[in-house]
Coordinates of N, CA and C in Angstrom, one line a residue:
M1 N 151.2 87.6 96.2 CA 150.3 86.9 95.3 C 150.2 85.5 95.7
K2 N 151.3 84.9 96.2 CA 151.2 83.5 96.7 C 150.2 83.4 97.9
T3 N 150.2 84.3 98.7 CA 149.3 84.3 99.9 C 147.8 84.2 99.4
L4 N 147.5 85.0 98.4 CA 146.2 85.1 97.8 C 145.8 83.7 97.2
R5 N 146.7 83.1 96.6 CA 146.5 81.7 96.0 C 146.2 80.7 97.1
L6 N 146.8 80.9 98.2 CA 146.6 79.9 99.3 C 145.2 80.2 100.1
I7 N 144.8 81.5 100.1 CA 143.6 81.8 100.8 C 142.4 81.5 100.0
I8 N 142.4 81.7 98.7 CA 141.2 81.5 97.9 C 140.6 80.1 98.1
P9 N 141.4 79.0 98.0 CA 140.7 77.7 98.2 C 140.0 77.5 99.5
F10 N 140.6 78.1 100.6 CA 140.0 78.0 101.9 C 138.7 78.8 102.0
L11 N 138.7 80.0 101.3 CA 137.5 80.8 101.3 C 136.3 80.1 100.5
C12 N 136.7 79.3 99.5 CA 135.7 78.6 98.8 C 135.1 77.4 99.6
L13 N 135.8 76.9 100.6 CA 135.3 75.9 101.4 C 134.6 76.4 102.7
A14 N 134.7 77.7 102.9 CA 134.1 78.3 104.1 C 132.6 78.0 104.3
P15 N 131.8 78.1 103.2 CA 130.4 77.8 103.3 C 130.1 76.3 103.8
L16 N 131.0 75.4 103.5 CA 130.8 74.0 103.9 C 131.2 73.7 105.3
D17 N 131.8 74.7 106.0 CA 132.3 74.5 107.3 C 131.3 75.0 108.4
F18 N 130.1 74.4 108.3 CA 129.1 74.7 109.4 C 129.4 73.9 110.6
A19 N 129.3 74.5 111.7 CA 129.6 73.8 113.0 C 128.3 73.5 113.7
Q20 N 128.2 72.4 114.4 CA 127.1 72.1 115.3 C 127.2 72.9 116.6
L21 N 126.1 73.2 117.2 CA 126.2 73.8 118.5 C 126.9 72.9 119.5
T22 N 127.6 73.5 120.4 CA 128.2 72.7 121.5 C 127.2 72.3 122.5
P23 N 127.5 71.3 123.3 CA 126.5 70.9 124.4 C 126.2 72.1 125.3
D24 N 127.2 72.9 125.6 CA 127.0 74.1 126.5 C 126.1 75.1 125.8
Q25 N 126.3 75.3 124.5 CA 125.4 76.3 123.7 C 124.0 75.8 123.7
K26 N 123.8 74.5 123.4 CA 122.4 73.9 123.4 C 121.8 74.0 124.8
T27 N 122.5 73.7 125.8 CA 122.0 73.8 127.2 C 121.6 75.3 127.5
S28 N 122.4 76.2 127.1 CA 122.1 77.6 127.4 C 120.9 78.1 126.6
D29 N 120.8 77.7 125.3 CA 119.6 78.0 124.5 C 118.4 77.4 125.1
F30 N 118.4 76.2 125.5 CA 117.3 75.5 126.1 C 116.8 76.2 127.4
L31 N 117.8 76.5 128.2 CA 117.4 77.2 129.5 C 116.8 78.6 129.2
Q32 N 117.3 79.2 128.1 CA 116.6 80.5 127.8 C 115.2 80.3 127.4
L33 N 114.9 79.3 126.6 CA 113.6 78.9 126.2 C 112.7 78.6 127.4
V34 N 113.2 77.8 128.3 CA 112.5 77.5 129.6 C 112.3 78.8 130.4
G35 N 113.2 79.7 130.4 CA 113.1 80.9 131.2 C 112.0 81.8 130.6
L36 N 111.9 81.8 129.3 CA 110.8 82.6 128.7 C 109.4 82.1 129.1
Y37 N 109.3 80.8 129.2 CA 108.0 80.3 129.6 C 107.8 80.5 131.1
A38 N 108.9 80.3 131.9 CA 108.8 80.5 133.4 C 108.3 81.9 133.7
K39 N 108.8 82.9 132.9 CA 108.5 84.3 133.2 C 107.2 84.7 132.6
N40 N 106.8 84.2 131.5 CA 105.7 84.8 130.7 C 104.5 83.9 130.5
Y41 N 104.5 82.6 130.9 CA 103.4 81.7 130.6 C 102.4 81.7 131.8
G42 N 101.2 82.1 131.5 CA 100.2 82.3 132.5 C 99.5 81.0 133.0
P43 N 99.1 80.1 132.2 CA 98.4 78.9 132.7 C 99.3 77.7 133.2
Y44 N 100.3 78.1 133.9 CA 101.2 77.0 134.4 C 100.5 76.0 135.3
E45 N 99.7 76.5 136.3 CA 99.0 75.6 137.2 C 98.1 74.7 136.4
E46 N 97.4 75.2 135.5 CA 96.4 74.4 134.7 C 97.2 73.3 134.0
K47 N 98.3 73.6 133.3 CA 99.1 72.5 132.6 C 99.6 71.5 133.6
R48 N 100.0 72.0 134.7 CA 100.6 71.1 135.8 C 99.5 70.1 136.3
D49 N 98.3 70.7 136.6 CA 97.2 69.9 137.2 C 96.4 69.1 136.3
V50 N 96.1 69.7 135.1 CA 95.2 69.0 134.1 C 96.0 68.1 133.2
F51 N 97.1 68.5 132.7 CA 97.9 67.7 131.7 C 99.1 67.1 132.3
K52 N 99.4 67.3 133.6 CA 100.5 66.7 134.3 C 101.8 67.0 133.6
F53 N 101.9 68.2 133.1 CA 103.2 68.7 132.6 C 103.6 69.9 133.4
D54 N 104.8 69.7 134.1 CA 105.3 70.8 134.9 C 106.5 71.4 134.1
L55 N 106.3 72.6 133.6 CA 107.4 73.2 132.8 C 108.6 73.5 133.6
Y56 N 108.5 73.5 134.9 CA 109.7 73.8 135.7 C 110.5 72.5 136.0
K57 N 110.0 71.4 135.7 CA 110.8 70.1 135.9 C 111.6 69.9 134.7
I58 N 112.8 70.4 134.6 CA 113.5 70.4 133.4 C 114.7 69.4 133.4
A59 N 115.0 68.8 134.5 CA 116.2 67.9 134.5 C 116.2 66.9 133.4
P60 N 115.1 66.1 133.2 CA 115.1 65.2 132.1 C 115.3 65.8 130.7
W61 N 114.7 67.0 130.5 CA 114.9 67.7 129.3 C 116.3 68.2 129.1
V62 N 116.9 68.7 130.1 CA 118.3 69.1 130.0 C 119.2 67.9 129.7
A63 N 118.9 66.8 130.4 CA 119.7 65.6 130.1 C 119.6 65.2 128.6
E64 N 118.4 65.3 128.1 CA 118.2 65.0 126.6 C 119.0 66.0 125.8
V65 N 118.9 67.3 126.1 CA 119.6 68.3 125.4 C 121.1 68.0 125.4
Q66 N 121.7 67.7 126.5 CA 123.1 67.5 126.6 C 123.5 66.2 125.9
A67 N 122.6 65.2 125.8 CA 122.9 64.0 125.1 C 122.7 64.1 123.6
S68 N 122.0 65.2 123.1 CA 121.7 65.3 121.7 C 123.0 65.4 120.9
R69 N 123.0 64.7 119.7 CA 124.2 64.7 118.9 C 124.3 65.8 117.9
T70 N 123.1 66.2 117.4 CA 123.1 67.2 116.3 C 122.1 68.3 116.7
D71 N 122.3 69.4 115.9 CA 121.4 70.5 116.1 C 119.9 70.1 115.8
I72 N 119.7 69.3 114.9 CA 118.3 68.8 114.5 C 117.7 68.1 115.7
D73 N 118.5 67.2 116.4 CA 118.1 66.5 117.6 C 117.7 67.5 118.7
F74 N 118.6 68.5 118.8 CA 118.3 69.6 119.8 C 117.0 70.3 119.5
Y75 N 116.8 70.7 118.3 CA 115.6 71.4 117.9 C 114.4 70.6 118.1
D76 N 114.5 69.3 117.9 CA 113.4 68.4 118.1 C 113.0 68.4 119.6
I77 N 114.0 68.4 120.5 CA 113.7 68.4 121.9 C 113.0 69.7 122.3
C78 N 113.4 70.8 121.7 CA 112.7 72.1 121.9 C 111.2 72.0 121.5
V79 N 111.0 71.5 120.3 CA 109.7 71.3 119.8 C 108.8 70.5 120.7
R80 N 109.4 69.4 121.2 CA 108.6 68.5 122.1 C 108.3 69.2 123.4
Y81 N 109.3 69.9 123.9 CA 109.1 70.7 125.2 C 107.9 71.6 125.1
V82 N 107.9 72.5 124.1 CA 106.8 73.4 123.9 C 105.5 72.7 123.6
A83 N 105.5 71.6 122.8 CA 104.3 70.9 122.5 C 103.7 70.3 123.7
S84 N 104.5 70.0 124.7 CA 104.0 69.4 125.9 C 103.1 70.3 126.7
L85 N 103.1 71.5 126.4 CA 102.1 72.5 127.0 C 100.7 72.3 126.4
K86 N 100.6 71.6 125.3 CA 99.3 71.3 124.7 C 98.5 72.6 124.5
D87 N 99.1 73.6 123.9 CA 98.5 74.9 123.6 C 98.6 75.1 122.1
S88 N 97.4 75.4 121.5 CA 97.4 75.6 120.1 C 98.0 76.9 119.7
H89 N 98.3 77.8 120.7 CA 98.9 79.1 120.3 C 100.4 79.2 120.6
D90 N 101.0 78.1 121.1 CA 102.4 78.1 121.3 C 103.1 77.0 120.5
E91 N 104.1 77.4 119.8 CA 104.9 76.4 119.0 C 106.3 76.9 118.9
F92 N 107.2 76.0 118.7 CA 108.6 76.3 118.5 C 108.9 76.1 117.0
T93 N 109.4 77.2 116.4 CA 109.7 77.2 115.0 C 111.1 77.7 114.8
I94 N 111.7 77.3 113.7 CA 113.0 77.8 113.3 C 112.9 78.4 111.9
Q95 N 113.4 79.5 111.7 CA 113.4 80.1 110.4 C 114.3 79.4 109.5
S96 N 113.8 79.0 108.3 CA 114.7 78.3 107.4 C 114.1 78.4 106.0
D97 N 114.9 78.4 105.0 CA 114.4 78.4 103.7 C 114.5 77.1 103.0
Y98 N 114.8 76.0 103.8 CA 114.8 74.7 103.3 C 113.3 74.2 103.2
D99 N 113.1 73.6 102.1 CA 111.7 73.1 101.8 C 111.8 71.7 101.0
A100 N 111.0 70.8 101.4 CA 111.0 69.5 100.7 C 109.6 69.1 100.5
W101 N 109.2 68.6 99.3 CA 107.9 68.1 99.0 C 108.0 67.0 98.1
L102 N 107.2 65.9 98.3 CA 107.3 64.7 97.5 C 106.4 64.8 96.3
H103 N 105.8 65.9 96.1 CA 104.9 66.1 95.0 C 103.6 65.3 95.0
F104 N 103.3 64.9 96.2 CA 101.9 64.3 96.4 C 101.6 64.6 97.9
N105 N 100.3 64.6 98.1 CA 99.8 64.8 99.5 C 98.8 63.7 99.9
G106 N 98.5 63.7 101.2 CA 97.6 62.7 101.7 C 96.9 63.2 102.9
D107 N 95.9 62.5 103.4 CA 95.2 62.9 104.5 C 94.6 61.7 105.2
I108 N 94.1 61.8 106.4 CA 93.5 60.7 107.1 C 92.0 60.5 106.7
Y109 N 91.7 59.4 106.2 CA 90.3 59.0 105.8 C 90.0 57.7 106.5
D110 N 89.0 57.7 107.3 CA 88.6 56.5 108.0 C 89.8 55.8 108.7
G111 N 90.7 56.6 109.3 CA 91.8 56.1 110.0 C 93.0 55.7 109.2
K112 N 92.9 55.9 107.9 CA 94.0 55.5 107.0 C 94.6 56.7 106.3
F113 N 95.9 56.7 106.0 CA 96.5 57.7 105.3 C 96.3 57.4 103.8
L114 N 95.5 58.2 103.1 CA 95.3 58.0 101.7 C 95.8 59.2 100.9
I115 N 96.3 58.8 99.7 CA 96.8 59.9 98.8 C 95.6 60.6 98.2
D116 N 95.6 61.9 98.3 CA 94.5 62.7 97.8 C 94.9 63.7 96.8
F117 N 96.2 63.9 96.5 CA 96.7 64.8 95.5 C 98.0 64.3 94.9
I118 N 98.2 64.3 93.6 CA 99.4 63.9 93.0 C 99.8 65.0 92.0
D119 N 100.9 65.6 92.0 CA 101.4 66.6 91.0 C 101.8 65.8 89.8
T120 N 100.9 65.6 88.9 CA 101.2 64.7 87.7 C 102.2 65.4 86.7
G121 N 102.4 66.7 86.9 CA 103.4 67.4 86.1 C 104.8 66.9 86.5
Y122 N 104.9 66.6 87.7 CA 106.2 66.1 88.2 C 106.3 64.6 88.4
L123 N 105.2 64.0 88.7 CA 105.1 62.5 88.8 C 104.1 62.0 87.8
P124 N 104.6 61.8 86.6 CA 103.7 61.3 85.5 C 103.1 59.9 85.9
P125 N 101.8 59.7 85.7 CA 101.2 58.4 86.0 C 101.8 57.2 85.3
S126 N 102.3 57.5 84.1 CA 102.9 56.4 83.4 C 104.2 55.9 84.0
T127 N 104.8 56.7 84.8 CA 106.1 56.3 85.4 C 105.9 55.8 86.9
Y128 N 105.0 56.4 87.6 CA 104.8 56.1 89.0 C 103.6 55.3 89.2
G129 N 103.7 54.2 90.0 CA 102.6 53.2 90.1 C 101.6 53.5 91.3
F130 N 101.3 54.7 91.6 CA 100.3 55.0 92.6 C 99.4 56.0 92.2
N131 N 98.2 56.0 92.8 CA 97.1 56.8 92.3 C 96.4 57.5 93.5
I132 N 95.6 58.5 93.2 CA 94.8 59.1 94.2 C 93.9 58.0 94.8
G133 N 93.8 57.9 96.1 CA 93.0 56.9 96.8 C 93.8 55.7 97.3
D134 N 95.1 55.6 96.9 CA 95.9 54.6 97.4 C 96.4 54.9 98.8
Q135 N 96.6 53.8 99.6 CA 97.0 54.0 101.0 C 98.5 54.0 101.1
L136 N 99.0 55.0 101.8 CA 100.5 55.0 102.1 C 100.7 54.2 103.3
M137 N 101.5 53.1 103.2 CA 101.7 52.2 104.4 C 102.9 52.6 105.2
S138 N 104.0 53.0 104.5 CA 105.2 53.4 105.2 C 106.0 54.4 104.3
M139 N 107.0 55.0 105.0 CA 107.9 56.0 104.4 C 109.3 55.7 104.9
D140 N 110.2 55.4 104.0 CA 111.6 55.1 104.4 C 111.6 54.0 105.4
G141 N 110.7 53.0 105.2 CA 110.7 51.8 106.1 C 110.0 52.0 107.4
V142 N 109.5 53.1 107.7 CA 108.8 53.4 108.9 C 107.3 53.4 108.7
A143 N 106.5 52.7 109.4 CA 105.1 52.6 109.2 C 104.5 54.0 109.4
V144 N 103.4 54.3 108.6 CA 102.8 55.6 108.7 C 102.2 55.9 110.1
A145 N 101.7 54.8 110.7 CA 101.1 55.0 112.1 C 102.2 55.5 113.0
D146 N 103.5 54.9 112.9 CA 104.6 55.4 113.7 C 105.0 56.8 113.4
L147 N 105.0 57.1 112.1 CA 105.3 58.5 111.7 C 104.4 59.5 112.3
L148 N 103.1 59.2 112.2 CA 102.1 60.1 112.8 C 102.3 60.3 114.3
K149 N 102.7 59.3 115.0 CA 103.1 59.5 116.4 C 104.3 60.4 116.6
Q150 N 105.3 60.2 115.7 CA 106.5 61.0 115.8 C 106.2 62.5 115.5
F151 N 105.3 62.7 114.6 CA 105.0 64.1 114.1 C 104.0 64.8 114.9
V152 N 103.4 64.2 115.9 CA 102.4 64.9 116.7 C 102.9 66.2 117.4
P153 N 104.1 66.2 117.9 CA 104.6 67.5 118.5 C 104.7 68.6 117.4
Y154 N 104.8 68.2 116.2 CA 104.9 69.2 115.1 C 103.5 69.7 114.7
S155 N 102.5 69.1 115.2 CA 101.1 69.5 114.9 C 100.4 70.1 116.1
V156 N 101.2 70.8 116.9 CA 100.7 71.4 118.1 C 99.5 72.3 117.9
N157 N 99.4 72.9 116.8 CA 98.2 73.8 116.6 C 96.9 73.1 116.5
G158 N 96.9 71.8 116.4 CA 95.7 71.0 116.5 C 95.6 70.2 117.8
S159 N 96.3 70.6 118.8 CA 96.4 69.8 120.0 C 95.1 69.7 120.8
S160 N 94.2 70.5 120.6 CA 93.0 70.4 121.4 C 92.0 69.4 120.7
N161 N 92.3 69.0 119.5 CA 91.4 68.0 118.8 C 92.3 66.9 118.2
P162 N 92.1 65.7 118.7 CA 92.9 64.6 118.2 C 92.8 64.3 116.7
V163 N 91.6 64.6 116.1 CA 91.5 64.4 114.6 C 92.3 65.5 113.9
S164 N 92.2 66.7 114.3 CA 93.0 67.8 113.7 C 94.5 67.5 113.9
Q165 N 94.8 67.1 115.0 CA 96.2 66.8 115.3 C 96.8 65.7 114.4
A166 N 96.0 64.6 114.2 CA 96.4 63.5 113.3 C 96.5 64.0 111.8
R167 N 95.6 64.9 111.4 CA 95.6 65.4 110.1 C 96.8 66.3 109.8
L168 N 97.1 67.2 110.8 CA 98.3 68.0 110.7 C 99.5 67.2 110.7
A169 N 99.6 66.2 111.5 CA 100.8 65.3 111.5 C 100.9 64.6 110.2
A170 N 99.8 64.2 109.6 CA 99.8 63.5 108.3 C 100.3 64.4 107.2
A171 N 100.0 65.7 107.3 CA 100.4 66.7 106.3 C 101.9 66.8 106.3
T172 N 102.6 66.6 107.4 CA 104.0 66.7 107.5 C 104.8 65.5 106.9
I173 N 104.1 64.4 106.6 CA 104.7 63.2 106.1 C 105.2 63.4 104.7
T174 N 104.5 64.1 103.9 CA 104.9 64.3 102.5 C 105.4 65.7 102.2
E175 N 105.4 66.6 103.2 CA 106.0 67.9 103.0 C 107.2 68.1 103.8

């Protein structure tokens, strides 16, 4: 019975004991991703010649992977690698049930990020001092223009059209 009393507290803490991938695991996973493209990707020459992206030149990418501190940093590298192909039919996604939404949305209008929807059931107008049509200037101290640049790899499905790409990147700011 004493053994059971000692084990139960540790079992309760088990869900909190998530480990980050090791540098070797991240490198192996990244090389597997690269290998899939090396074997199956048809328009390699076009991407190399037109977009100046050689999917076989992986040394800088591997260095980034090995220097990544967290799994999220590693996954961001994978997203950027696949987005470098500039193909609207290729993207790197991770299955997750995590979801975050600020209960308002915006879009690009005349080159500015303007709020175009507010969930007033969650954000009552009497409490929050912004309205539809207001311009969002920054988020967490980062200018919206800088966020849009950071989120471009996550809007790869609009890669053939800069306007679509900016609008898809804008959608990720509040979601």
